[in-house]
XYZ file of C-alpha atoms in Angstrom:
177
model
C 22.121 10.314 3.034
C 21.740 7.615 5.756
C 18.558 6.061 6.840
C 16.267 7.947 9.189
C 15.726 5.581 12.119
C 13.972 7.952 14.556
C 11.397 10.271 13.521
C 11.954 12.589 16.500
C 15.475 12.944 17.957
C 15.915 12.569 21.706
C 15.422 15.808 23.492
C 13.082 17.267 20.747
C 9.373 17.753 21.391
C 7.293 14.796 20.647
C 4.105 15.389 18.537
C 1.436 16.391 20.902
C -1.106 13.951 19.438
C -0.816 10.238 19.022
C -2.754 10.340 15.799
C -1.125 11.100 12.510
C -2.352 14.711 12.262
C -0.896 16.917 9.454
C 1.115 18.701 12.179
C 2.634 15.418 13.347
C 3.507 14.578 9.606
C 5.164 17.983 9.436
C 7.215 17.127 12.655
C 8.346 13.748 11.118
C 9.283 15.432 7.806
C 11.314 17.968 9.689
C 13.103 15.367 11.684
C 14.027 13.549 8.380
C 15.421 16.217 5.932
C 15.634 14.879 2.402
C 13.057 12.211 2.926
C 9.978 12.395 0.718
C 6.673 12.197 2.617
C 3.430 10.886 1.193
C -0.042 11.074 2.737
C -3.069 8.736 2.206
C -5.770 11.179 1.005
C -8.479 9.067 -0.383
C -10.041 5.602 0.195
C -10.853 3.268 2.941
C -8.153 3.451 5.470
C -6.010 0.330 5.916
C -6.128 -0.620 9.585
C -4.551 -4.152 9.845
C -3.369 -7.164 8.111
C -4.302 -10.684 9.206
C -2.561 -14.016 8.677
C -5.979 -15.462 7.716
C -7.985 -14.470 4.588
C -11.465 -13.354 5.729
C -13.043 -14.016 2.388
C -11.607 -17.606 2.108
C -12.832 -18.361 5.543
C -16.365 -16.967 5.018
C -16.737 -19.204 1.838
C -15.210 -22.299 3.557
C -11.954 -22.195 1.582
C -8.290 -22.430 2.655
C -6.221 -19.323 2.283
C -3.786 -21.024 -0.196
C -6.656 -22.172 -2.437
C -9.060 -19.250 -1.981
C -9.788 -18.875 -5.822
C -9.499 -15.114 -5.274
C -13.054 -14.975 -3.744
C -12.257 -11.444 -2.539
C -12.767 -10.248 -6.062
C -16.437 -10.640 -5.412
C -16.326 -7.658 -3.098
C -13.809 -5.114 -4.756
C -14.585 -2.355 -2.107
C -14.421 -4.987 0.758
C -17.052 -6.846 2.637
C -19.013 -4.788 5.181
C -18.662 -5.665 8.782
C -21.473 -4.527 11.056
C -21.772 -4.341 14.913
C -24.261 -6.545 16.714
C -26.574 -3.528 16.423
C -26.328 -3.521 12.654
C -24.216 -0.402 12.594
C -21.559 -0.178 9.884
C -18.140 -0.692 11.570
C -15.353 -1.985 9.288
C -14.762 -3.502 5.910
C -12.571 -6.577 5.198
C -10.999 -7.626 1.911
C -8.796 -10.759 1.720
C -6.290 -10.308 4.649
C -6.933 -6.593 5.094
C -9.047 -4.873 7.677
C -10.256 -1.488 6.359
C -12.267 1.556 7.798
C -15.911 1.545 6.807
C -15.702 5.277 5.988
C -13.723 6.836 3.108
C -10.752 9.048 3.902
C -11.173 12.262 1.930
C -8.441 14.643 2.959
C -8.482 17.814 0.929
C -5.874 20.411 1.500
C -4.123 22.996 -0.657
C -0.666 22.177 -2.002
C 0.660 25.014 0.070
C -0.617 23.439 3.214
C 0.820 20.039 2.204
C 4.202 21.488 1.101
C 4.529 23.357 4.325
C 4.403 20.109 6.231
C 6.943 18.340 3.917
C 4.401 16.354 1.983
C 5.505 15.802 -1.644
C 3.016 13.121 -2.725
C -0.491 12.011 -2.131
C -1.974 8.481 -2.378
C -5.305 7.618 -3.705
C -6.622 4.072 -2.981
C -8.688 2.651 -5.808
C -12.310 1.750 -5.316
C -15.212 0.979 -7.762
C -16.343 4.575 -7.760
C -15.287 6.822 -10.657
C -11.599 6.910 -9.922
C -10.900 9.044 -13.033
C -13.180 11.698 -11.404
C -11.424 11.217 -8.173
C -7.949 11.691 -9.717
C -9.209 14.736 -11.679
C -10.587 16.319 -8.468
C -7.297 15.933 -6.634
C -5.339 17.234 -9.571
C -7.581 20.297 -9.733
C -7.063 20.749 -6.010
C -3.369 20.395 -6.356
C -3.242 22.768 -9.362
C -5.144 25.437 -7.440
C -8.281 25.200 -9.708
C -10.493 23.685 -7.056
C -10.560 24.626 -3.350
C -10.677 22.000 -0.598
C -14.417 22.525 0.083
C -15.354 22.204 -3.592
C -13.144 19.081 -3.921
C -14.883 17.439 -0.996
C -18.277 18.342 -2.511
C -17.354 16.711 -5.782
C -16.107 13.527 -3.967
C -19.317 13.513 -1.834
C -21.381 13.341 -5.005
C -19.675 10.113 -6.179
C -21.094 6.651 -5.530
C -18.772 5.827 -2.664
C -18.882 2.662 -0.499
C -18.665 4.703 2.756
C -19.175 8.220 4.152
C -16.346 10.796 3.836
C -14.153 11.292 6.938
C -10.846 13.157 7.580
C -10.523 13.038 11.323
C -6.908 11.683 11.526
C -5.340 14.630 9.829
C -7.002 16.970 12.321
C -5.754 15.030 15.366
C -9.302 13.473 15.821
C -10.671 9.972 15.650
C -10.461 8.823 11.974
C -14.001 8.092 11.716
C -14.943 11.703 12.185
C -15.707 14.186 9.408
C -14.170 17.349 10.643
C -14.624 19.297 7.431
C -18.137 20.188 6.331
C -19.282 20.035 2.760
């Protein structure tokens, strides 16, 4: 099979939302038969990469001799607004969301949109429990609401959100616990 250069062929309906909703993922998967799709379901959302290392700069070091100072903040360094509101997190050259993506759907929901894999981003919380929770969800042992409740009980570095996959701003929690 050749490469899939366009996610939507000319003349086909474009996804109605510019955000990566689950429906949009399904549209992309449908436009690329045979491609395996993965969704980011847990962790701080990666937003941007920089040519500069934030941690090295904060500690007065050069990027090339940073001494891996970012290891001091394994969940990222919190960035707040001028009004002391949590805004982002930075880690090395990464800009991350302050909140934690916790997208919990049934395997049937995911498969119907062409999703074959999920991605969990490691954090200092109990990642074994996170992995067990998603495994239980995918095995049909746990329902999405129960999975989100388990995740909400962990010592997470940010609040749970799932807005992107519902076509909403990513910082929103559209699923109640």
